PDB file of C-alpha atoms in Angstrom:
ATOM      1  CA  TYR L   1      11.051 -14.055  -1.927  1.00  0.00           C
ATOM      2  CA  ASN L   2      14.395 -15.238  -0.298  1.00  0.00           C
ATOM      3  CA  PHE L   3      14.878 -14.810   3.779  1.00  0.00           C
ATOM      4  CA  SER L   4      17.989 -15.840   5.323  1.00  0.00           C
ATOM      5  CA  PHE L   5      18.714 -14.101   9.232  1.00  0.00           C
ATOM      6  CA  SER L   6      22.491 -14.670  11.162  1.00  0.00           C
ATOM      7  CA  ILE L   7      21.007 -14.777  14.933  1.00  0.00           C
ATOM      8  CA  THR L   8      25.076 -14.166  15.897  1.00  0.00           C
ATOM      9  CA  ILE L   9      25.509 -11.364  13.374  1.00  0.00           C
ATOM     10  CA  GLY L  10      22.853  -9.982  13.668  1.00  0.00           C
ATOM     11  CA  ASP L  11      21.310  -9.102   9.430  1.00  0.00           C
ATOM     12  CA  VAL L  12      18.286 -10.195   8.411  1.00  0.00           C
ATOM     13  CA  HIS L  13      18.168 -10.396   4.375  1.00  0.00           C
ATOM     14  CA  ILE L  14      14.797 -10.744   2.567  1.00  0.00           C
ATOM     15  CA  ASN L  15      14.784  -9.905  -1.158  1.00  0.00           C
ATOM     16  CA  ASN L  16      12.246  -9.466  -3.862  1.00  0.00           C
ATOM     17  CA  LEU L  17      10.506  -8.223  -1.880  1.00  0.00           C
ATOM     18  CA  ALA L  18       6.370  -7.469  -3.884  1.00  0.00           C
ATOM     19  CA  ILE L  19       4.916  -4.189  -2.631  1.00  0.00           C
ATOM     20  CA  LYS L  20       1.278  -4.118  -2.046  1.00  0.00           C
ATOM     21  CA  GLY L  21      -1.031  -1.615  -3.933  1.00  0.00           C
ATOM     22  CA  ASN L  22      -2.653  -0.286  -0.545  1.00  0.00           C
ATOM     23  CA  ALA L  23       1.083   0.259   0.899  1.00  0.00           C
ATOM     24  CA  LEU L  24       1.513   3.651   0.633  1.00  0.00           C
ATOM     25  CA  ASP L  25      -2.867   3.888   1.475  1.00  0.00           C
ATOM     26  CA  THR L  26      -2.634   5.848   5.470  1.00  0.00           C
ATOM     27  CA  PHE L  27      -0.260   9.251   3.928  1.00  0.00           C
ATOM     28  CA  ASN L  28      -3.461   9.822   1.680  1.00  0.00           C
ATOM     29  CA  LEU L  29      -1.233  10.756  -0.946  1.00  0.00           C
ATOM     30  CA  PRO L  30      -3.088  12.291  -4.660  1.00  0.00           C
ATOM     31  CA  PHE L  31      -1.146   8.544  -6.174  1.00  0.00           C
ATOM     32  CA  ARG L  32      -1.913   5.453  -5.527  1.00  0.00           C
ATOM     33  CA  VAL L  33       1.080   2.390  -6.075  1.00  0.00           C
ATOM     34  CA  VAL L  34      -0.130  -0.100  -8.686  1.00  0.00           C
ATOM     35  CA  TYR L  35       2.841  -2.587  -8.926  1.00  0.00           C
ATOM     36  CA  GLY L  36       6.383  -1.712  -6.903  1.00  0.00           C
ATOM     37  CA  HIS L  37       9.237  -4.246  -5.899  1.00  0.00           C
ATOM     38  CA  ILE L  38      11.806  -3.971  -3.491  1.00  0.00           C
ATOM     39  CA  GLY L  39      15.618  -6.205  -5.465  1.00  0.00           C
ATOM     40  CA  SER L  40      16.928  -6.311  -1.550  1.00  0.00           C
ATOM     41  CA  PHE L  41      16.245  -5.533   2.436  1.00  0.00           C
ATOM     42  CA  ILE L  42      18.985  -6.244   5.015  1.00  0.00           C
ATOM     43  CA  ALA L  43      18.671  -5.094   8.933  1.00  0.00           C
ATOM     44  CA  ARG L  44      21.583  -5.305  11.405  1.00  0.00           C
ATOM     45  CA  ILE L  45      19.903  -5.426  13.947  1.00  0.00           C
ATOM     46  CA  PRO L  46      23.227  -5.541  16.797  1.00  0.00           C
ATOM     47  CA  TRP L  47      21.917  -8.392  19.887  1.00  0.00           C
ATOM     48  CA  VAL L  48      24.576  -7.326  21.633  1.00  0.00           C
ATOM     49  CA  SER L  49      24.660  -3.805  22.035  1.00  0.00           C
ATOM     50  CA  LEU L  50      20.407  -3.741  20.685  1.00  0.00           C
ATOM     51  CA  TYR L  51      20.537  -0.038  23.454  1.00  0.00           C
ATOM     52  CA  THR L  52      23.451   1.581  22.675  1.00  0.00           C
ATOM     53  CA  SER L  53      24.467   1.076  18.890  1.00  0.00           C
ATOM     54  CA  PRO L  54      21.676   2.146  15.975  1.00  0.00           C
ATOM     55  CA  VAL L  55      19.975  -0.202  14.168  1.00  0.00           C
ATOM     56  CA  CYS L  56      20.576  -0.028  10.685  1.00  0.00           C
ATOM     57  CA  PHE L  57      18.418  -1.336   7.666  1.00  0.00           C
ATOM     58  CA  ASP L  58      19.528  -1.085   3.752  1.00  0.00           C
ATOM     59  CA  ILE L  59      16.409  -0.800   1.422  1.00  0.00           C
ATOM     60  CA  LYS L  60      17.868  -1.642  -2.243  1.00  0.00           C
ATOM     61  CA  LYS L  61      16.542  -1.772  -6.145  1.00  0.00           C
ATOM     62  CA  VAL L  62      13.255  -0.166  -5.236  1.00  0.00           C
ATOM     63  CA  PHE L  63      10.625   0.262  -8.125  1.00  0.00           C
ATOM     64  CA  ILE L  64       7.463   0.893  -7.753  1.00  0.00           C
ATOM     65  CA  VAL L  65       4.684   2.629 -10.285  1.00  0.00           C
ATOM     66  CA  CYS L  66       1.941   4.666  -9.659  1.00  0.00           C
ATOM     67  CA  VAL L  67      -0.806   6.313 -11.067  1.00  0.00           C
ATOM     68  CA  PRO L  68      -3.025   9.515 -10.000  1.00  0.00           C
ATOM     69  CA  ASN L  69      -5.568   8.039  -7.196  1.00  0.00           C
ATOM     70  CA  PRO L  70      -8.917   9.965  -8.705  1.00  0.00           C
ATOM     71  CA  GLY L  71     -10.359  11.405  -4.963  1.00  0.00           C
ATOM     72  CA  LYS L  72      -7.346  13.212  -3.119  1.00  0.00           C
ATOM     73  CA  VAL L  73      -5.881  15.023  -6.949  1.00  0.00           C
TER      74      VAL L  73
END
């Protein structure tokens, strides 16, 4: 993955993130993740106005391969 941030602007960029197979296990879903990938994750954190402005997340190019979870179907 690639990681970059700008502390003064408040942007954190992470590219090409892998999604772990157990990432959704705590939600007791009828499927499990076999493979997952996030192309781009950007967090915008307004440090100078943290309590009055929203923190925004921008997630792009999400690809997840799931299969039935035998114990949950």
